[in-house]
Amino acid sequence: MAREMGGAQNIERQHAAGRLTVRERIDRLLDPGSFHEIGALTGRAVYDQGGSLTSFTPSNFVTGRGRIEGRPVVVGGDDFTVRGGAADAAIGNKMGHGEKLARGLRIPMVRLVDGTGGGGSVKTIEQIGRTYVPANPAWDTITAMLGEVPVVGACLGPVAGLGAVRVVTSHFSLMVRGSSQLFIAGPPVVERGVGEKVSKEELGGYEIHARGSGAVDNEVATEDEGFATIRRFLSYLPSSVWEAPPRRPSEDDPQRREEDLLSIIPRDRRRTYDVRRILKLIFDRDSFFEMGYYYGRPMVSGLARLNGYPVGVIANDPRHGGGAPNAPACDKMLRLVDICDTFHIPVVNFVDNPGFLIGSAAERAGTLRAGARALVAVYQATMPWISILIRRCYGVAGAGHGNAQALNLRYAWPSGDWGSLPIEGGVQAAYKRDIESSPDPDARRREIEEALNQFRSPLRTAEAFGIEEIIDPRDTRPLLCEWAESAYRMLPAELGPKARSCRP
């Protein structure tokens, strides 16, 4: 009776909306036959006068243990076929029990959220005959988990309130294009509350959150793609902070040297290039897992492998704003650093950073504070870190490519170009009076720039030991594979949580 969920009619409506039921989702996410359900008999039962069961409506939350690629996880999912996933049908806080189970067993938590996901419904007032002061169930556990076990939030339908917060209070989140929406409150509440009439998609569709606000990391085309994405994300992470990230066998030669790396950076500093191609040529083949592709576009972030070892990846993307970090890019960087620091994952930073984004729009967006927060995250982090300076490294943002007060491991390519600020902009500021008093200001500015450009060679910096090594770009993969092995030896013998929890 519990497996009948909300009944055939409601299941048909769920399928007609292009969405799977919670039990179908769990079966497709987990290794076949591995799900061990907890609280299957929880629900609202009706008995006749003789004590015989006449009807049963199951709780609209399904939870239990299972396995993903052989590793144990806890999964919890809302059953939208029973009262739209609202809290008043959940019974006994099964959701909270699932969260406590994951934390107690020190294994990942996967949330399959559909509906209010533990949030409220005004029908509760009618049922209990009173209202109540709200409280967020198991929120102490949910907060603590971010610093202890991997947490994934999947938005798989119209998700509002507490359910929406549960999606984003995670290390990785996703939503399905066209069939999932995420909002603080749904369209009826918004229309009544602020007079704005919008559709679910306009209010909280994937273009709003996966491509705009950054509240959700990735978007997928189908639920099945979402489950495959969740499985892949978890493959890079340990089951908890008390374990090291899992290494996988690699058939990719750690000594592989790619000729294309010699010419991938244009000699013309004004031209861009495809930084993702650099990542593809250096990391283990097909191992780069990008997070937040559409958010904070000047920054690329994700996870990858070097000779089988999981590593975090940060890279400036010159095709968006010249690679200058804006406020969203800084937030994206902070998030990746926090995740890697929490789970002891070494980080590789590919630096082509012209400095924080400038201009009035950047100032209004709070780039300064966002940038400072990202820099603090870098300096708070204690996992192994290495920077590859592939082109520009300017200003405060460039200086934050690593922790200069710690073991600041760096390799530079011959295309390296660095300083307090670029010569082109700096000349205008430093020689303003000289340039303006000249009969031909443009010619004078070019003359000064050409005179200073002779000092721009990265080799001059290396002569003063201002950069430790300038390398053949083809040697980047072999050197990083060697470093990855050393980085994992550098991890403490006894692993555990950091002093602070990961920020959602």
mmCIF file of N, CA and C in Angstrom, residues 1-8 10 23 37-48 52-62 79 81-82 89-91 94:
data_model
loop_
_atom_site.group_PDB
_atom_site.id
_atom_site.type_symbol
_atom_site.label_atom_id
_atom_site.label_comp_id
_atom_site.label_asym_id
_atom_site.label_seq_id
_atom_site.Cartn_x
_atom_site.Cartn_y
_atom_site.Cartn_z
ATOM 1 N N MET A 1 0.826 -1.204 0.000
ATOM 2 C CA MET A 1 0.000 0.000 0.000
ATOM 3 C C MET A 1 0.865 1.261 0.000
ATOM 4 N N ALA A 2 1.990 1.217 0.699
ATOM 5 C CA ALA A 2 2.893 2.368 0.717
ATOM 6 C C ALA A 2 3.466 2.618 -0.663
ATOM 7 N N ARG A 3 3.755 1.544 -1.385
ATOM 8 C CA ARG A 3 4.358 1.694 -2.715
ATOM 9 C C ARG A 3 3.363 2.201 -3.761
ATOM 10 N N GLU A 4 2.084 2.243 -3.408
ATOM 11 C CA GLU A 4 1.104 2.834 -4.317
ATOM 12 C C GLU A 4 1.141 4.358 -4.286
ATOM 13 N N MET A 5 1.894 4.897 -3.319
ATOM 14 C CA MET A 5 2.101 6.347 -3.194
ATOM 15 C C MET A 5 0.765 7.087 -3.157
ATOM 16 N N GLY A 6 0.608 8.128 -3.991
ATOM 17 C CA GLY A 6 -0.629 8.917 -3.953
ATOM 18 C C GLY A 6 -1.727 8.362 -4.821
ATOM 19 N N GLY A 7 -1.559 7.164 -5.353
ATOM 20 C CA GLY A 7 -2.586 6.541 -6.172
ATOM 21 C C GLY A 7 -2.312 6.691 -7.658
ATOM 22 N N ALA A 8 -2.958 5.827 -8.432
ATOM 23 C CA ALA A 8 -2.702 5.756 -9.876
ATOM 24 C C ALA A 8 -2.955 7.090 -10.573
ATOM 25 N N ASN A 10 -2.758 10.206 -9.413
ATOM 26 C CA ASN A 10 -1.711 11.194 -9.131
ATOM 27 C C ASN A 10 -0.378 10.803 -9.775
ATOM 28 N N ARG A 23 9.973 7.004 -6.173
ATOM 29 C CA ARG A 23 10.545 5.656 -6.144
ATOM 30 C C ARG A 23 11.267 5.332 -7.459
ATOM 31 N N GLU A 37 15.030 0.833 2.383
ATOM 32 C CA GLU A 37 14.151 1.907 2.819
ATOM 33 C C GLU A 37 13.975 1.921 4.327
ATOM 34 N N ILE A 38 13.806 3.116 4.853
ATOM 35 C CA ILE A 38 13.549 3.323 6.281
ATOM 36 C C ILE A 38 12.200 4.039 6.422
ATOM 37 N N GLY A 39 11.349 3.519 7.286
ATOM 38 C CA GLY A 39 10.064 4.157 7.532
ATOM 39 C C GLY A 39 9.050 3.951 6.423
ATOM 40 N N ALA A 40 9.119 2.818 5.742
ATOM 41 C CA ALA A 40 8.188 2.568 4.631
ATOM 42 C C ALA A 40 6.738 2.537 5.099
ATOM 43 N N LEU A 41 6.493 2.147 6.339
ATOM 44 C CA LEU A 41 5.125 2.017 6.841
ATOM 45 C C LEU A 41 4.586 3.307 7.454
ATOM 46 N N THR A 42 5.396 4.362 7.405
ATOM 47 C CA THR A 42 4.933 5.636 7.953
ATOM 48 C C THR A 42 3.832 6.218 7.063
ATOM 49 N N GLY A 43 2.716 6.602 7.671
ATOM 50 C CA GLY A 43 1.624 7.164 6.882
ATOM 51 C C GLY A 43 0.394 7.375 7.734
ATOM 52 N N ARG A 44 -0.706 7.715 7.080
ATOM 53 C CA ARG A 44 -1.971 7.940 7.779
ATOM 54 C C ARG A 44 -2.885 6.744 7.498
ATOM 55 N N ALA A 45 -3.158 5.982 8.540
ATOM 56 C CA ALA A 45 -3.974 4.772 8.413
ATOM 57 C C ALA A 45 -5.367 5.007 8.984
ATOM 58 N N VAL A 46 -6.337 4.375 8.366
ATOM 59 C CA VAL A 46 -7.721 4.432 8.845
ATOM 60 C C VAL A 46 -8.175 3.011 9.165
ATOM 61 N N TYR A 47 -8.723 2.822 10.387
ATOM 62 C CA TYR A 47 -9.175 1.505 10.830
ATOM 63 C C TYR A 47 -10.685 1.545 11.074
ATOM 64 N N ASP A 48 -11.331 0.420 10.852
ATOM 65 C CA ASP A 48 -12.761 0.356 11.153
ATOM 66 C C ASP A 48 -12.957 0.044 12.634
ATOM 67 N N SER A 52 -9.697 -3.243 11.871
ATOM 68 C CA SER A 52 -9.109 -3.644 10.585
ATOM 69 C C SER A 52 -8.743 -2.407 9.764
ATOM 70 N N LEU A 53 -7.616 -2.498 9.081
ATOM 71 C CA LEU A 53 -7.146 -1.398 8.252
ATOM 72 C C LEU A 53 -8.031 -1.253 7.014
ATOM 73 N N THR A 54 -8.556 -0.048 6.801
ATOM 74 C CA THR A 54 -9.427 0.167 5.641
ATOM 75 C C THR A 54 -8.769 1.019 4.554
ATOM 76 N N SER A 55 -7.862 1.913 4.929
ATOM 77 C CA SER A 55 -7.150 2.715 3.934
ATOM 78 C C SER A 55 -5.832 3.188 4.514
ATOM 79 N N PHE A 56 -4.909 3.523 3.614
ATOM 80 C CA PHE A 56 -3.582 3.953 4.056
ATOM 81 C C PHE A 56 -3.014 4.954 3.049
ATOM 82 N N THR A 57 -2.630 6.116 3.530
ATOM 83 C CA THR A 57 -1.954 7.121 2.707
ATOM 84 C C THR A 57 -0.528 7.252 3.221
ATOM 85 N N PRO A 58 0.468 6.889 2.416
ATOM 86 C CA PRO A 58 1.846 6.909 2.919
ATOM 87 C C PRO A 58 2.350 8.328 3.113
ATOM 88 N N SER A 59 3.347 8.465 3.953
ATOM 89 C CA SER A 59 4.059 9.733 4.076
ATOM 90 C C SER A 59 4.601 10.129 2.707
ATOM 91 N N ASN A 60 4.684 11.420 2.460
ATOM 92 C CA ASN A 60 5.168 11.859 1.151
ATOM 93 C C ASN A 60 6.667 12.092 1.120
ATOM 94 N N PHE A 61 7.373 11.432 2.012
ATOM 95 C CA PHE A 61 8.836 11.493 1.985
ATOM 96 C C PHE A 61 9.389 10.080 2.097
ATOM 97 N N VAL A 62 10.240 9.717 1.152
ATOM 98 C CA VAL A 62 10.835 8.376 1.115
ATOM 99 C C VAL A 62 12.327 8.511 1.367
ATOM 100 N N ASP A 79 7.653 12.900 -2.250
ATOM 101 C CA ASP A 79 6.642 12.264 -3.101
ATOM 102 C C ASP A 79 5.579 13.290 -3.432
ATOM 103 N N THR A 81 3.207 13.064 -5.397
ATOM 104 C CA THR A 81 1.869 12.493 -5.614
ATOM 105 C C THR A 81 1.031 12.489 -4.345
ATOM 106 N N VAL A 82 1.667 12.754 -3.199
ATOM 107 C CA VAL A 82 0.937 12.843 -1.932
ATOM 108 C C VAL A 82 1.027 14.279 -1.432
ATOM 109 N N ALA A 89 2.098 16.275 5.242
ATOM 110 C CA ALA A 89 1.929 14.862 4.906
ATOM 111 C C ALA A 89 3.200 14.067 5.155
ATOM 112 N N ALA A 90 4.238 14.718 5.685
ATOM 113 C CA ALA A 90 5.542 14.051 5.833
ATOM 114 C C ALA A 90 5.559 13.078 7.012
ATOM 115 N N ILE A 91 4.992 13.450 8.119
ATOM 116 C CA ILE A 91 4.842 12.601 9.303
ATOM 117 C C ILE A 91 6.180 12.236 9.951
ATOM 118 N N LYS A 94 10.573 12.361 8.815
ATOM 119 C CA LYS A 94 11.439 11.390 8.138
ATOM 120 C C LYS A 94 12.594 12.091 7.430
#
